[in-house]
Coordinates of C-alpha atoms in Angstrom, one line a residue:
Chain A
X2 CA -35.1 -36.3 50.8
X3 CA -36.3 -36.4 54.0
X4 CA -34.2 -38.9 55.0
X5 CA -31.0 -37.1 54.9
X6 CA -32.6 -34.2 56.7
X7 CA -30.3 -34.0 60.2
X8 CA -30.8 -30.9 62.5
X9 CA -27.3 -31.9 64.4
X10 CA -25.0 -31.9 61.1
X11 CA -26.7 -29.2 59.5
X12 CA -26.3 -26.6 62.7
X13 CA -22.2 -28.5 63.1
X14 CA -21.9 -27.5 59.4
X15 CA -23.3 -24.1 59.3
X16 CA -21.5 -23.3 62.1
X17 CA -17.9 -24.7 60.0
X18 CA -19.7 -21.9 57.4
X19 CA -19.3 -19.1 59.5
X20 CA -20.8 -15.7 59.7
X21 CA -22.7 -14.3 56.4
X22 CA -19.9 -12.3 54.7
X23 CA -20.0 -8.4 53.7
X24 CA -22.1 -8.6 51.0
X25 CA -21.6 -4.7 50.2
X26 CA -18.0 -4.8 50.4
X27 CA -17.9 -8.2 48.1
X28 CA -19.8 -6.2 45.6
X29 CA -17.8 -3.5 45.5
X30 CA -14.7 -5.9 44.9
X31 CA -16.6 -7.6 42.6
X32 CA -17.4 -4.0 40.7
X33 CA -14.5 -3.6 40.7
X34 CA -12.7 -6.3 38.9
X35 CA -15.4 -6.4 36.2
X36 CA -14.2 -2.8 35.4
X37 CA -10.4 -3.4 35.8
X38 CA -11.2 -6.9 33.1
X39 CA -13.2 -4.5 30.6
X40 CA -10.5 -1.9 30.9
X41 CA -7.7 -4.5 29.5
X42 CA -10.1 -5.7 27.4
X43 CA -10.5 -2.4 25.6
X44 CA -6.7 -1.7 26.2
X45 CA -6.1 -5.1 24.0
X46 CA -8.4 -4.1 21.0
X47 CA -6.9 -0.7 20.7
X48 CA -3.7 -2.1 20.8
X49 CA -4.2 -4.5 18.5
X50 CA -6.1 -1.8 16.3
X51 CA -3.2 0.7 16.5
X52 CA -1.0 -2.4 15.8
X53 CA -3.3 -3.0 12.3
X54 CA -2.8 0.4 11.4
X55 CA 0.9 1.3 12.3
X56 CA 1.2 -2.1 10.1
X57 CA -1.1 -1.0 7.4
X58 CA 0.9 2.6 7.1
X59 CA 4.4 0.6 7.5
X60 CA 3.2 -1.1 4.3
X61 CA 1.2 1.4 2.2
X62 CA 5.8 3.0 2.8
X63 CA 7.0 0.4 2.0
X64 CA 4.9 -0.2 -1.7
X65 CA 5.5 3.7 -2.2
X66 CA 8.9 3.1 -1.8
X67 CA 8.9 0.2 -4.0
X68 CA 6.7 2.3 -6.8
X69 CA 9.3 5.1 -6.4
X70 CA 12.3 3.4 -7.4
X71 CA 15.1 1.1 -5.5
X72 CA 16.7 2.7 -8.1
X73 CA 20.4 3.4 -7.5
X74 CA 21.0 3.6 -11.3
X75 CA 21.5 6.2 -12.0
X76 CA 19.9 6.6 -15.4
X77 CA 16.0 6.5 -15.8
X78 CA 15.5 2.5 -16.2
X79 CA 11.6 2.8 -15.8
X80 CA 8.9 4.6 -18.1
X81 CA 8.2 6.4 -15.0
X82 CA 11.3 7.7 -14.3
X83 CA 12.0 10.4 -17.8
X84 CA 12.0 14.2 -16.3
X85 CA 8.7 16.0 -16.8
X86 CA 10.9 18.9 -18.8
X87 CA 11.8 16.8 -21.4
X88 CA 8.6 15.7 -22.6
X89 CA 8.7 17.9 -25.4
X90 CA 11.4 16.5 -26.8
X91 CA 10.6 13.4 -26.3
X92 CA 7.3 13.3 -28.2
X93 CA 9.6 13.7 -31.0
X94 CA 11.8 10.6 -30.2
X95 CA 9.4 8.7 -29.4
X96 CA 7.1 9.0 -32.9
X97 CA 10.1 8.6 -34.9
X98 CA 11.0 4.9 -33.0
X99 CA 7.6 3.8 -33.3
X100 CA 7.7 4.5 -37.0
X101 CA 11.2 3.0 -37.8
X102 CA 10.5 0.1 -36.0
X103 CA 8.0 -1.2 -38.6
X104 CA 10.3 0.4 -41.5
X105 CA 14.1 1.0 -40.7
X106 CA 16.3 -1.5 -39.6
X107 CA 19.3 -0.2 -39.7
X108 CA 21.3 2.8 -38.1
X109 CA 22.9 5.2 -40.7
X110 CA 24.5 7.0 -38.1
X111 CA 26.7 4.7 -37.3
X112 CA 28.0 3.7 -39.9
X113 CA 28.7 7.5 -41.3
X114 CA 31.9 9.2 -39.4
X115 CA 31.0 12.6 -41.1
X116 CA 31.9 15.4 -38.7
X117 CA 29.9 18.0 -39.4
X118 CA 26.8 16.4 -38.3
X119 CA 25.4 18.2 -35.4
X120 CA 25.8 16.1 -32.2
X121 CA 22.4 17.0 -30.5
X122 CA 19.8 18.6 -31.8
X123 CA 16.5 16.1 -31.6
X124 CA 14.4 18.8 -32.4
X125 CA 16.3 18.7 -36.1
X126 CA 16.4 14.9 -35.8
X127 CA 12.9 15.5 -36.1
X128 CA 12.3 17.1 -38.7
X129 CA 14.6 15.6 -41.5
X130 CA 14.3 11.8 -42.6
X131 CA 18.1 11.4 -41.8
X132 CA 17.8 12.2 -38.2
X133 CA 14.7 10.0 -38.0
X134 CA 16.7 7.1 -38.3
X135 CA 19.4 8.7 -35.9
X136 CA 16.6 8.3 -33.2
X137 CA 16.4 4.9 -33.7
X138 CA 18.4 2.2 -33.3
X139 CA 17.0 -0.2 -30.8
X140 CA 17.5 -3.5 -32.9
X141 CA 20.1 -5.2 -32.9
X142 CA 20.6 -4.8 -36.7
X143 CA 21.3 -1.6 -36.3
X144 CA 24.3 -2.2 -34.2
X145 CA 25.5 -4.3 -36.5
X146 CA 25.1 -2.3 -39.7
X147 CA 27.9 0.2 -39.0
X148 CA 30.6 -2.7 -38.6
X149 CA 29.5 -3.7 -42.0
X150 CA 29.9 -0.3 -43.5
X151 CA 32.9 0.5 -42.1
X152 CA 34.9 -0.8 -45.1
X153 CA 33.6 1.3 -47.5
X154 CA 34.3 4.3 -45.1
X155 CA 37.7 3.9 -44.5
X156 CA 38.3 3.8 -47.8
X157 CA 36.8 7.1 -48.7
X158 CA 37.8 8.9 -46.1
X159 CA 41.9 9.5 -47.3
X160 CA 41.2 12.8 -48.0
X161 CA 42.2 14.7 -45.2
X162 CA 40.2 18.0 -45.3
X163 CA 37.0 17.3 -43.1
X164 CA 34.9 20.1 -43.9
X165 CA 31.8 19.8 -42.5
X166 CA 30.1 22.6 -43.9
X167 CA 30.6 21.4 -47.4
X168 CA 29.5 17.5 -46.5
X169 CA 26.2 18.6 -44.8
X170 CA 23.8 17.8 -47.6
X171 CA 23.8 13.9 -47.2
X172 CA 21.5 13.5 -50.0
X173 CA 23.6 14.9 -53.1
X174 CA 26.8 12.8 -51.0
X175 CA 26.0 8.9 -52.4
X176 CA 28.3 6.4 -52.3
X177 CA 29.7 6.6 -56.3
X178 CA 30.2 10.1 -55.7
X179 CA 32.6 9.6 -52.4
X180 CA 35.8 8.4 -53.8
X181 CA 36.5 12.0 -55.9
X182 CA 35.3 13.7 -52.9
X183 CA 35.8 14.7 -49.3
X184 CA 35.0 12.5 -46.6
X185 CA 31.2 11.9 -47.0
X186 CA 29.8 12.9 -43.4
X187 CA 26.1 11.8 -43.9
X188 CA 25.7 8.1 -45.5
X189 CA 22.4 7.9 -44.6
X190 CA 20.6 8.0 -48.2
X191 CA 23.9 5.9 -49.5
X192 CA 22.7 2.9 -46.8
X193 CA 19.1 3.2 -47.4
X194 CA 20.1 2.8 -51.3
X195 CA 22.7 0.2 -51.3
X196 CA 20.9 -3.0 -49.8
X197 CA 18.3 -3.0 -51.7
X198 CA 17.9 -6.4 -52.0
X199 CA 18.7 -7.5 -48.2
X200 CA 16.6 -5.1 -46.8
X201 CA 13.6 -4.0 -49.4
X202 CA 12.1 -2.2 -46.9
X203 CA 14.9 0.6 -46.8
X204 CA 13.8 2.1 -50.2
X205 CA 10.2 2.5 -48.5
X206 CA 11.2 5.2 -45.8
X207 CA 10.5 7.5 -47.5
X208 CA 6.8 6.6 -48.1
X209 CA 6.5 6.0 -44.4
X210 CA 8.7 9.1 -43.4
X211 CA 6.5 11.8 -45.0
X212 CA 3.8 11.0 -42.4
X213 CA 6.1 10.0 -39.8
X214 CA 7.9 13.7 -39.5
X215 CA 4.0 15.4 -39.5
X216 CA 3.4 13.2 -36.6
X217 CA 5.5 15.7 -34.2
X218 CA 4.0 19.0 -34.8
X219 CA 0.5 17.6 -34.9
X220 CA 0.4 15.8 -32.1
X221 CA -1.3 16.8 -29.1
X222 CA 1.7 18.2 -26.4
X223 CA 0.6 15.4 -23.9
X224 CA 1.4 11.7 -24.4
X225 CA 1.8 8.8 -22.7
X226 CA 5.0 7.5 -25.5
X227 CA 7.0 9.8 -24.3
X228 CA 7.7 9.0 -20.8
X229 CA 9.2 5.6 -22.4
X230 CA 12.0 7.0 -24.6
X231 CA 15.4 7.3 -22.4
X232 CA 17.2 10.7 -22.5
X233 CA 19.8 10.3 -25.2
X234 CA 23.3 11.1 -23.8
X235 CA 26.5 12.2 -25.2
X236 CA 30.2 11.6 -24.5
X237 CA 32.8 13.9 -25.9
X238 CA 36.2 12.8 -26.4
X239 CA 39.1 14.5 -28.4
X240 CA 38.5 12.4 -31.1
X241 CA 34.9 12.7 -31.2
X242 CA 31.8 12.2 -29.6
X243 CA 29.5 9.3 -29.2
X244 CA 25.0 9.5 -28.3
X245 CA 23.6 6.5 -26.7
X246 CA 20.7 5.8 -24.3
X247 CA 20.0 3.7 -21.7
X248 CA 17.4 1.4 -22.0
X249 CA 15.9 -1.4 -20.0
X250 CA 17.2 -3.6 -22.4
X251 CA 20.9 -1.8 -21.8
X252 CA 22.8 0.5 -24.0
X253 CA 21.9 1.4 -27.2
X254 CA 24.3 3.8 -29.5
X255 CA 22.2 6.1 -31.4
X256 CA 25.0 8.2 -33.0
X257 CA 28.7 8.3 -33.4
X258 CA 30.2 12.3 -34.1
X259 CA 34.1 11.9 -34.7
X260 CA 35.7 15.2 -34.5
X261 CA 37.0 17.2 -37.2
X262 CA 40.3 15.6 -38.6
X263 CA 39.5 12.0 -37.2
X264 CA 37.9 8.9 -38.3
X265 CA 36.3 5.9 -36.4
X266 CA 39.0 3.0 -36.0
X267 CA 36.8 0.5 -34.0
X268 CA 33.3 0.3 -33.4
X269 CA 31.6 -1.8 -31.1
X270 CA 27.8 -1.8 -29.9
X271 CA 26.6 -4.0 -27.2
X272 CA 23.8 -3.7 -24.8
X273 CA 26.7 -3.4 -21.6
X274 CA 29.4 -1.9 -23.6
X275 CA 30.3 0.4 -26.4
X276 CA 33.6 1.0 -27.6
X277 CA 34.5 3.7 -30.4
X278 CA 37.7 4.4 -31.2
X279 CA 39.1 7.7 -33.4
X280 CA 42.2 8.0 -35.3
X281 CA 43.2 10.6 -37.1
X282 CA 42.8 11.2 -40.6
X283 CA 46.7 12.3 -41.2
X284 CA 48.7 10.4 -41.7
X285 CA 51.3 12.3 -39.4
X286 CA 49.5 12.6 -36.7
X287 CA 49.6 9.8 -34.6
X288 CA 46.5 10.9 -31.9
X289 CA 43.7 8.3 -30.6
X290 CA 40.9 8.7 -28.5
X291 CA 39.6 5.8 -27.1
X292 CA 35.6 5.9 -25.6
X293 CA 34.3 3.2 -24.0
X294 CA 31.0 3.4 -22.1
X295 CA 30.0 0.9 -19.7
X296 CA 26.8 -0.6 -17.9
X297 CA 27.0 -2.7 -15.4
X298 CA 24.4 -1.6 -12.4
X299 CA 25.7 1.9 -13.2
X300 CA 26.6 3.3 -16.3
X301 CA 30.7 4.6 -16.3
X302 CA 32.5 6.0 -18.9
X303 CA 35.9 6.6 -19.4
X304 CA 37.8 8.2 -22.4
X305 CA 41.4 8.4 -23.5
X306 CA 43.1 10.3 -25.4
X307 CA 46.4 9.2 -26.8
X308 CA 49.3 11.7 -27.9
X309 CA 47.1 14.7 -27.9
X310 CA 49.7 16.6 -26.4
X311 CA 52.0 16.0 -29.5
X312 CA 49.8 18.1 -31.9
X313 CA 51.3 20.9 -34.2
X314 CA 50.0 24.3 -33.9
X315 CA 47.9 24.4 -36.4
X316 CA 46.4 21.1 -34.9
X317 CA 46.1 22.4 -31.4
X318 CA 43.9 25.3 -32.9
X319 CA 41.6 22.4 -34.9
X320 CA 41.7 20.3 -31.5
X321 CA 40.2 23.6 -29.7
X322 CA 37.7 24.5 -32.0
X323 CA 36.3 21.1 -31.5
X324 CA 36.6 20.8 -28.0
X325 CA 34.6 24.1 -28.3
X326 CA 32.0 22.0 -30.1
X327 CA 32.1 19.7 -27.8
X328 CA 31.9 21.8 -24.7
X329 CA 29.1 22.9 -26.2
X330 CA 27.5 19.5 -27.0
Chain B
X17 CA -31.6 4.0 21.3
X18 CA -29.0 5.5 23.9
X19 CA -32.0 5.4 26.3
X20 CA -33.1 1.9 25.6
X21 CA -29.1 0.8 25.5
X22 CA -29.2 2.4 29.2
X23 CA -31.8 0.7 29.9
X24 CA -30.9 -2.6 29.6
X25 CA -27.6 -1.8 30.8
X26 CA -29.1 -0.7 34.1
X27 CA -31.5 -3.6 34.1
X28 CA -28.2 -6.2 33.3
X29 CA -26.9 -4.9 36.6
X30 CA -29.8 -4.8 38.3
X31 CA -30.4 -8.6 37.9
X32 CA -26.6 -9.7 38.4
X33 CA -27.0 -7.0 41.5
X34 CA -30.1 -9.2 42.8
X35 CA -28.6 -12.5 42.4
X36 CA -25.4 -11.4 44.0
X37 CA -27.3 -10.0 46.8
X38 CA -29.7 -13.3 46.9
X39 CA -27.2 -15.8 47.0
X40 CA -23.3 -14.5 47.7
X41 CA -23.7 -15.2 51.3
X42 CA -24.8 -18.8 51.2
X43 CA -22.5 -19.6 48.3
X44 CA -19.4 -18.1 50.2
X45 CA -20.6 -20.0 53.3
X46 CA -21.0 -23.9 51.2
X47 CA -18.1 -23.4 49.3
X48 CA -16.7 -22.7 52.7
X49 CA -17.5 -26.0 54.1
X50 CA -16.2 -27.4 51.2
X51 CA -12.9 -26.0 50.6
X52 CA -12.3 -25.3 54.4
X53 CA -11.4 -21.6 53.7
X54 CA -13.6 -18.6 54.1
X55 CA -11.5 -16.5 52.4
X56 CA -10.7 -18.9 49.3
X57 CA -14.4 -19.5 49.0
X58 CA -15.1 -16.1 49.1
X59 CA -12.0 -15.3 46.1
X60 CA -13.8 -18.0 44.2
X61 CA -17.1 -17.0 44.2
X62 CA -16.2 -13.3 43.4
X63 CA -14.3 -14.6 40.8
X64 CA -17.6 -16.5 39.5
X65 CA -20.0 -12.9 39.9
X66 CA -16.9 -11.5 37.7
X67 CA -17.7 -14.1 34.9
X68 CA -21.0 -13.6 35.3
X69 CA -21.0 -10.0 34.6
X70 CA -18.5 -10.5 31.6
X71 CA -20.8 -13.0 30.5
X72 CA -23.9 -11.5 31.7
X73 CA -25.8 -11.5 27.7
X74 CA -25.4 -15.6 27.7
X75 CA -26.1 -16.4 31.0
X76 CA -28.8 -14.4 31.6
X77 CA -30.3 -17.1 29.0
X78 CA -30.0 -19.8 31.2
X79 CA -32.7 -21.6 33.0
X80 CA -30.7 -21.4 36.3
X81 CA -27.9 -18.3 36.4
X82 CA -26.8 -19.1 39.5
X83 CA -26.5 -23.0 39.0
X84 CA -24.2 -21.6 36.9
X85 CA -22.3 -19.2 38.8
X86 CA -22.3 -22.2 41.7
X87 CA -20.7 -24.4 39.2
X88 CA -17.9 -22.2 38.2
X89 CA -16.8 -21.1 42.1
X90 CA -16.6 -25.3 42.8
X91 CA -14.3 -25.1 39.8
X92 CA -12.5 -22.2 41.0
X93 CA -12.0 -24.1 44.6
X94 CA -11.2 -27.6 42.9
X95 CA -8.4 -25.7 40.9
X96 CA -6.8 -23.7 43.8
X97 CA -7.3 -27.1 45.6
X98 CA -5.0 -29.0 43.3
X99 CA -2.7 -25.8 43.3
X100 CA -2.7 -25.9 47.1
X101 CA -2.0 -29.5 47.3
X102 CA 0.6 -29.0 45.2
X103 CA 2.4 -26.4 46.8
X104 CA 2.0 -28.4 49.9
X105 CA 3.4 -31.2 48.5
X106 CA 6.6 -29.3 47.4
X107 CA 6.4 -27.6 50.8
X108 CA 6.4 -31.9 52.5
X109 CA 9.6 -32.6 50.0
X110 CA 11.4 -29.5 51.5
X111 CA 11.0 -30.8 54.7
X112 CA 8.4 -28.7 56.3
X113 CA 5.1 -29.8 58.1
X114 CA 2.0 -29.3 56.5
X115 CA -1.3 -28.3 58.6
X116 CA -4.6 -29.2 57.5
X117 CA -6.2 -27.0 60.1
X118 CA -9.5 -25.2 59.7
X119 CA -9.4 -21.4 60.4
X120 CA -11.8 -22.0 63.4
X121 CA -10.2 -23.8 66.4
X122 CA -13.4 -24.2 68.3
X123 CA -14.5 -26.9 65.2
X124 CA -11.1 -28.2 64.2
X125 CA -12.4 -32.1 64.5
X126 CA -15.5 -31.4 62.5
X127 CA -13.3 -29.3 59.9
X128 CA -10.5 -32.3 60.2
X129 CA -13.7 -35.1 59.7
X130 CA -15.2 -32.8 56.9
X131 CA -11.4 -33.0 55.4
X132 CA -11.1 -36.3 55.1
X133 CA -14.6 -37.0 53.2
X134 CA -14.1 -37.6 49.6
X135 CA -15.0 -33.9 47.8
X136 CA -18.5 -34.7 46.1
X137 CA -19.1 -36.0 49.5
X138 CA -18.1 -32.7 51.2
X139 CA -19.7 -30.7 48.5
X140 CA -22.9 -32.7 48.3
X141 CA -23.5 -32.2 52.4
X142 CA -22.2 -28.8 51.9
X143 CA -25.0 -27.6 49.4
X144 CA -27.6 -29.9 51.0
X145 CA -27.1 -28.6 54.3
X146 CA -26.1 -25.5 54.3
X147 CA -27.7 -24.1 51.0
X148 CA -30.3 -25.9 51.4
X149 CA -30.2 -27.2 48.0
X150 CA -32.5 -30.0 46.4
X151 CA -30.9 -32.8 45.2
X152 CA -31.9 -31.8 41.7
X153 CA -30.0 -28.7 42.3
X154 CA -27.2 -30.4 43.7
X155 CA -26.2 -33.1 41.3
X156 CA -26.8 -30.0 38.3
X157 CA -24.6 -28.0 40.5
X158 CA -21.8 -31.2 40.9
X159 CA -22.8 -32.4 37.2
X160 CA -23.3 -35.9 38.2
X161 CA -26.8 -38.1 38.5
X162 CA -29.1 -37.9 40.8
X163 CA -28.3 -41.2 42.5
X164 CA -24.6 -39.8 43.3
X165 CA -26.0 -37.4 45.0
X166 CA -28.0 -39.4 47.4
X167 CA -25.0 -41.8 47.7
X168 CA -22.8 -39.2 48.6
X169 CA -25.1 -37.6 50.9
X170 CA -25.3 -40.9 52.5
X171 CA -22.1 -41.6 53.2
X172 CA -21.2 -38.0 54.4
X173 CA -24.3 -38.3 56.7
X174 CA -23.1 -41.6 58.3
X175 CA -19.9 -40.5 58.8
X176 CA -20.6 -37.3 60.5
X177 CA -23.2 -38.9 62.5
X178 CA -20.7 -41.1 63.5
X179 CA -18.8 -38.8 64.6
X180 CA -21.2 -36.6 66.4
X181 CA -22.8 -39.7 68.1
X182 CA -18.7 -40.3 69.6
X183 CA -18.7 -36.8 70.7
X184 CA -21.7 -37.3 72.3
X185 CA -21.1 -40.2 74.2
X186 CA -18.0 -39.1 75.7

């Protein structure tokens, strides 16, 4: 240690050193800078925690939005979606499809072109076992059954005086009794009679209906079921008028209303398309209504009506009575 | 708790107060000798007492906190070296002449000697005879052994003594 100990180098260096710097002023500087470093450093965390939060609110939006819809459809698609005012309604709707599923399979509705039916009343649909079934028709088989019965139809229907008042009562109106009379509006007990052996189950309903039309009025007002029943809509042509919903599953036709004077010509159910087409019953009188409803994304329709201008007078007062009806629908 | 919290806040600054009052001077004045700028050395070890009060909780752990501080100024020096001789290298390529002059005419050759000595040389005789530094102190402070230190020490001795013993005889 000693050894390297040199009086001469170490005065030559300190002298290289210099004075003693500002010690105060160096502090000061050095103050300083520590503040101006913990100042960014508390800059960058807040920054970074208002970044965490703007983030966290951009995506609490953005799952709202997402909860809320994307929906451009215009129809509810979702549970979620039904209007809050129609929940009484629905409660009705909704019993009578969770009671037909296990019991009815098929749509008599359809497959009836009575006229006098009224086109929406789903309080009444409630009530009676006929306009259970209305409600219903989510299976496929129900789409299906009307094609099947409208043979049987078409035949019974040459009788050109559709007087709805007289075919209300669907239950004195079977099948052996249609050919000496009117047009039978309402085949809904004929259907539930006549396959007895394809579908056993149809001469059940009305075991299972008695307790499924108490359901409604003893139910409690506030349900979950409801909310997943689509509003049941309704297209009015001249020739008649046509109920359907829109499900998730795509459009089902609950009930087909031809118009007084006119028959159903073409009938076709699918879940993007229904087409019904009216004729009239007269043989004279050459007018067609076509309805087609549509879903693709949005739901169109689009009706026409085929020489409706070329109507006697007699015919133009029928035609304006049921465009009444159907104003009023 | 706010009153103990103060406390030790006060007493944290206190202690990095002390040691920058203890030792800023003589660190500004080594690190002069060894980086040949007052001004550098002083920017470096500023820099260093900065650290140190960022860093104040850890250090303050540390059997020597201003071995510590010393180390990180030489660091400091070493980088702005290289980032020197670099730009005076790009500054040689353009053409232009580069000075490796001290600040202080009146002990240019010493400064121009001291330049020349490898830097644990410079550093080494730099802490041992300015700071007054152990040898201990210095090879913790340069990270090397013992030994090093003596060699280097050595070598910067003899060739400074050469130098002075030239001076001397003319």
């Amino acid at each position: 240690m000693e050894e390297f100990n040199d009086s001469d180098i170490s005065s030559l260096l300190n002298q290289i050193a210099g004075s003693s710097p500002d010690t105060l002023m160096a502090h000061k500087a050095v103050l300083g800078k520590v503040r101006r470093v913990r100042q960014r450093r508390v800059m960058a965390v807040s920054a970074a925690a208002v970044v965490m939060v703007v983030s966290g609110a951009v995506a609490m939006v953005q799952n709202s939005n997402n909860r809320d819809g994307g929906s451009n459809i215009a129809v509810p698609l979702s549970p979620g979606d039904s209007q809050p005012i129609k929940v009484a309604t629905t409660i009705g709707l909704s019993v009578t499809t969770t009671t037909i599923e296990g019991s009815i399979s098929i749509d008599p509705i359809v497959t009836d072109p009575s006229a006098s039916i009224p086109s929406t009343q789903p309080s009444s649909n409630s009530t009676t076992p006929s306009n259970i079934g209305n409600a219903t028709t989510t299976t496929p088989t129900n789409t299906q059954a009307p094609t099947n019965s409208q043979g049987p139809l078409v035949t019974t229907d040459p009788s050109n005086n559709p007087t709805p008042t007289t075919t209300r009562p669907p239950s004195t109106t079977p099948p052996a009794s249609s050919p000496g009379v009117t047009t039978p509006p309402v085949t809904k007990a004929p259907i539930l009679t006549s396959p007895p052996t394809t579908q056993p189950e149809a001469t059940s309903p009305p075991t299972t209906r008695a307790p499924v039309t108490s359901p409604p009025t003893t139910q409690p007002a506030v349900t979950t079921p409801p909310t997943t029943v689509p509003e049941l809509k309704t297209w009015t042509c001249g020739g008649g008028s046509v109920k359907y919903r829109v499900t998730s599953n795509g459009l089902v036709l609950a009930e087909t209303t031809p118009a007084p004077g006119f028959t159903i010509s073409e009938n076709k159910a699918k879940a993007d398309e229904i087409v019904i087409k009216f004729v009239s019953n007269s043989k004279n009188d050459e007018r067609k209504s076509a309805l087609k409803i549509i879903r693709s994304g949005l739901v169109s329709t689009s009706c026409e009506d085929e020489n409706f201008n070329s109507r006697s007078d007699s015919e133009d007062s029928e035609s304006n009575d049921n465009n009444e009806e159907s104003a009023d629908d | 708790m706010d009153d103990i919290t103060q406390h030790s806040l006060s007493a944290q600054a206190t202690d990095v107060t002390t040691l920058f009052n203890l030792h800023y001077a003589r660190l500004v004045r080594s690190l002069t000798v060894i980086c040949g700028n007052s001004e550098e050395a002083a920017d470096a070890v500023q820099e260093a007492f900065v650290k140190a009060h960022l860093k104040w909780r850890k250090i303050s752990t540390y059997d020597d906190p201003v071995g510590w501080i010393r180390r990180v100024a030489i660091n400091k020096v070493r980088d702005g070296h290289r980032s020197r001789v670099r730009r005076d290298r790009a500054v040689e390529r353009m053409g232009h002449e580069v000075r490796l002059m001290s600040e202080q005419p009146a002990i240019d050759e010493v400064a121009e000697l001291l330049s020349t000595l490898p830097k644990q040389q410079r550093a080494a005789a730099a802490m041992f005879y300015v700071e007054q530094l152990s040898v201990l102190e210095i090879a913790e402070a340069l990270e090397v052994s013992e030994g090093a230190v003596k060699f280097h020490l050595h070598q910067a001795r003899q060739k400074l003594r050469a130098h002075i013993e030239s001076r001397e005889e003319l």
